[in-house]
Coordinates of N, CA, C and O in Angstrom, one line a residue:
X1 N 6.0 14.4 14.6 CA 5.7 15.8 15.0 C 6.9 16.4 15.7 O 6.7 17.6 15.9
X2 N 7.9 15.9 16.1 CA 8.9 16.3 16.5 C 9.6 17.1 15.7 O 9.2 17.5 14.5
X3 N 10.8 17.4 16.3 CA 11.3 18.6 15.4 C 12.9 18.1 15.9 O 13.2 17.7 17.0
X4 N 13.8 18.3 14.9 CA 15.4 17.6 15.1 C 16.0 17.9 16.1 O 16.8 17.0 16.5
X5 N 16.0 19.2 16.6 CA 16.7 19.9 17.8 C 15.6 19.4 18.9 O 16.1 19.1 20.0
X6 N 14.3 19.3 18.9 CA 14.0 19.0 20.2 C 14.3 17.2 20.5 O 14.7 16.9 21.6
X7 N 14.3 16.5 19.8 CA 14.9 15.3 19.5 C 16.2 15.2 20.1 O 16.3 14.4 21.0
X8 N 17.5 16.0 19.7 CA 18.6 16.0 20.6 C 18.4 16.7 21.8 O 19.3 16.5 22.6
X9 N 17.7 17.3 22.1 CA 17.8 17.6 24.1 C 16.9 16.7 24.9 O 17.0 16.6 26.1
X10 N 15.8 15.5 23.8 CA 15.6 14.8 24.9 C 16.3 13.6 25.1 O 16.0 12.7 24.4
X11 N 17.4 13.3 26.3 CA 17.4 12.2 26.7 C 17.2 10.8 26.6 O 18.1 9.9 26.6
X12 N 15.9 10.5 26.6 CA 14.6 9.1 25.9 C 15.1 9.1 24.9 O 15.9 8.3 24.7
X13 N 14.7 10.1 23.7 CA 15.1 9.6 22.0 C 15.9 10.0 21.5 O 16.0 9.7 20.3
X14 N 17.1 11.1 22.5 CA 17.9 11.5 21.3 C 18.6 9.9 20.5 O 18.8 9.6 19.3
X15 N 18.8 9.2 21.7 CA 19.7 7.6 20.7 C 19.0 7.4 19.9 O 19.7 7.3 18.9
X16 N 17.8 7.3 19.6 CA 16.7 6.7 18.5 C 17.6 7.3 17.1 O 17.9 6.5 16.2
X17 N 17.8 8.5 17.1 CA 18.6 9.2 16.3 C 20.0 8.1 15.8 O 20.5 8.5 14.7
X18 N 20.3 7.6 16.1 CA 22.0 6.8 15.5 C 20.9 5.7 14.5 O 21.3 5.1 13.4
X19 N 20.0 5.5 14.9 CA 19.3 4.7 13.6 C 18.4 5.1 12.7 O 17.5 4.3 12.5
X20 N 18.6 6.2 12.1 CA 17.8 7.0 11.6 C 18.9 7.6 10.1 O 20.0 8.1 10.2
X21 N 18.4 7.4 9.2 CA 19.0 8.2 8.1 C 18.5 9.2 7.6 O 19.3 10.1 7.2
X22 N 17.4 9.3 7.5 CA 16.6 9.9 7.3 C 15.1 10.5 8.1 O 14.0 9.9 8.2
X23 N 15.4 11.7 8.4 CA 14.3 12.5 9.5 C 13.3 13.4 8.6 O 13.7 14.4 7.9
X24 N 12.1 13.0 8.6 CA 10.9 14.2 8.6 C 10.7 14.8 9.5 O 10.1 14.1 10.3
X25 N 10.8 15.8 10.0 CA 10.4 16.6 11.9 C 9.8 17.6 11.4 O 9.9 18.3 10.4
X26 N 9.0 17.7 12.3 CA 7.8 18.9 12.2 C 6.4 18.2 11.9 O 6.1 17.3 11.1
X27 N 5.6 19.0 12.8 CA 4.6 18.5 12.8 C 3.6 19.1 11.5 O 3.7 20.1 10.9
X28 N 2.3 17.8 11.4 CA 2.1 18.2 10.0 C 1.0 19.6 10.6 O 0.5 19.8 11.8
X29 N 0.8 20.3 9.6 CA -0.4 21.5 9.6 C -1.4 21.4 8.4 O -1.2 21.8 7.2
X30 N -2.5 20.9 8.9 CA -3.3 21.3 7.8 C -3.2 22.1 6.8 O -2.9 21.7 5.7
X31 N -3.3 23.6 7.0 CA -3.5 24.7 6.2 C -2.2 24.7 5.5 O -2.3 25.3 4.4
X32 N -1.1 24.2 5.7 CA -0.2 24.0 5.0 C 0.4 22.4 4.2 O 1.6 22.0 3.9
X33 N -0.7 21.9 4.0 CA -1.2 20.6 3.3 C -0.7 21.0 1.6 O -1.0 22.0 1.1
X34 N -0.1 20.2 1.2 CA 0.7 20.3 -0.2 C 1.1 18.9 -0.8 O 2.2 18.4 -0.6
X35 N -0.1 18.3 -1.6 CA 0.1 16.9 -1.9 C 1.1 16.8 -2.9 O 1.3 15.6 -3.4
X36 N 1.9 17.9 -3.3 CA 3.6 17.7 -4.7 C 4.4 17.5 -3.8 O 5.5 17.2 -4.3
X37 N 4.2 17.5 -2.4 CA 5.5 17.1 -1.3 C 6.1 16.1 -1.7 O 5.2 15.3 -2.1
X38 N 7.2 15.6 -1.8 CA 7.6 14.6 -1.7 C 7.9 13.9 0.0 O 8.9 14.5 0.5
X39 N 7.5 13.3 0.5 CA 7.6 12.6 1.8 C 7.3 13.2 2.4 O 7.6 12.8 3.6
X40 N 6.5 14.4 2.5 CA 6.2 15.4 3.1 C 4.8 15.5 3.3 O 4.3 15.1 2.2
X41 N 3.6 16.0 4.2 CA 2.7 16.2 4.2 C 2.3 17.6 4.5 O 1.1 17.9 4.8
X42 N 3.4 18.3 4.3 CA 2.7 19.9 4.9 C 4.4 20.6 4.5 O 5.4 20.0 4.7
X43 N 4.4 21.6 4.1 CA 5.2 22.6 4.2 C 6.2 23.3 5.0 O 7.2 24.0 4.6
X44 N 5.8 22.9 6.1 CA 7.0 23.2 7.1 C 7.7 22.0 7.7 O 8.5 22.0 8.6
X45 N 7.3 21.1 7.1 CA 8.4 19.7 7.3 C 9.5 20.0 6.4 O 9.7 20.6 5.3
X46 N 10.4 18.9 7.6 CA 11.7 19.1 6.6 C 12.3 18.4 6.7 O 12.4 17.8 7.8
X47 N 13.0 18.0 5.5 CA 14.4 16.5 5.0 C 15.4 16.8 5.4 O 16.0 17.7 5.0
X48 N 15.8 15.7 6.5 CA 17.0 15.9 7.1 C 17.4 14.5 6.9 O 16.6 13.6 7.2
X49 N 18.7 14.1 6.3 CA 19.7 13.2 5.9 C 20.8 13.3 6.4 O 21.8 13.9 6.1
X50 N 20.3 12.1 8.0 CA 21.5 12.6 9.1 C 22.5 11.5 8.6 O 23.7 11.7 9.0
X51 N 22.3 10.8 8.1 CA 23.5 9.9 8.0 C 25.0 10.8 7.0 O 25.9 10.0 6.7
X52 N 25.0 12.0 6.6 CA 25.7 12.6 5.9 C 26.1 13.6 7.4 O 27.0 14.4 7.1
X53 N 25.7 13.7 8.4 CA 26.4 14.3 10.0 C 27.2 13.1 10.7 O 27.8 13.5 11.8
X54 N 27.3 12.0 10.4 CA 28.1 10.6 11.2 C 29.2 10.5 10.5 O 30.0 9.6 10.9

């Protein structure tokens, strides 16, 4: 349910981030429930492929 930018200002997890290639952030929303997602459970998530920022 996080979101990529609140992930870098915290402290605790921004490091979690150097092991991560791949981020889903955003929390899911029902009403925006869309099972053709790929990795995705809702519509306002989004694919971030940080290992292409290192």
């Amino acid at each position: 349910g996080y979101t990529y930018e609140s992930l870098l200002k915290d402290e605790t997890r921004r490091p979690c981030l150097d092991y991560i290639d791949t981020l889903v952030d955003g929390p899911f929303v029902q009403s925006l429930f869309d099972p053709a997602l790929s990795f995705r459970g809702s519509s306002n998530q989004r694919i971030l492929h940080l290992s292409k920022y290192r």
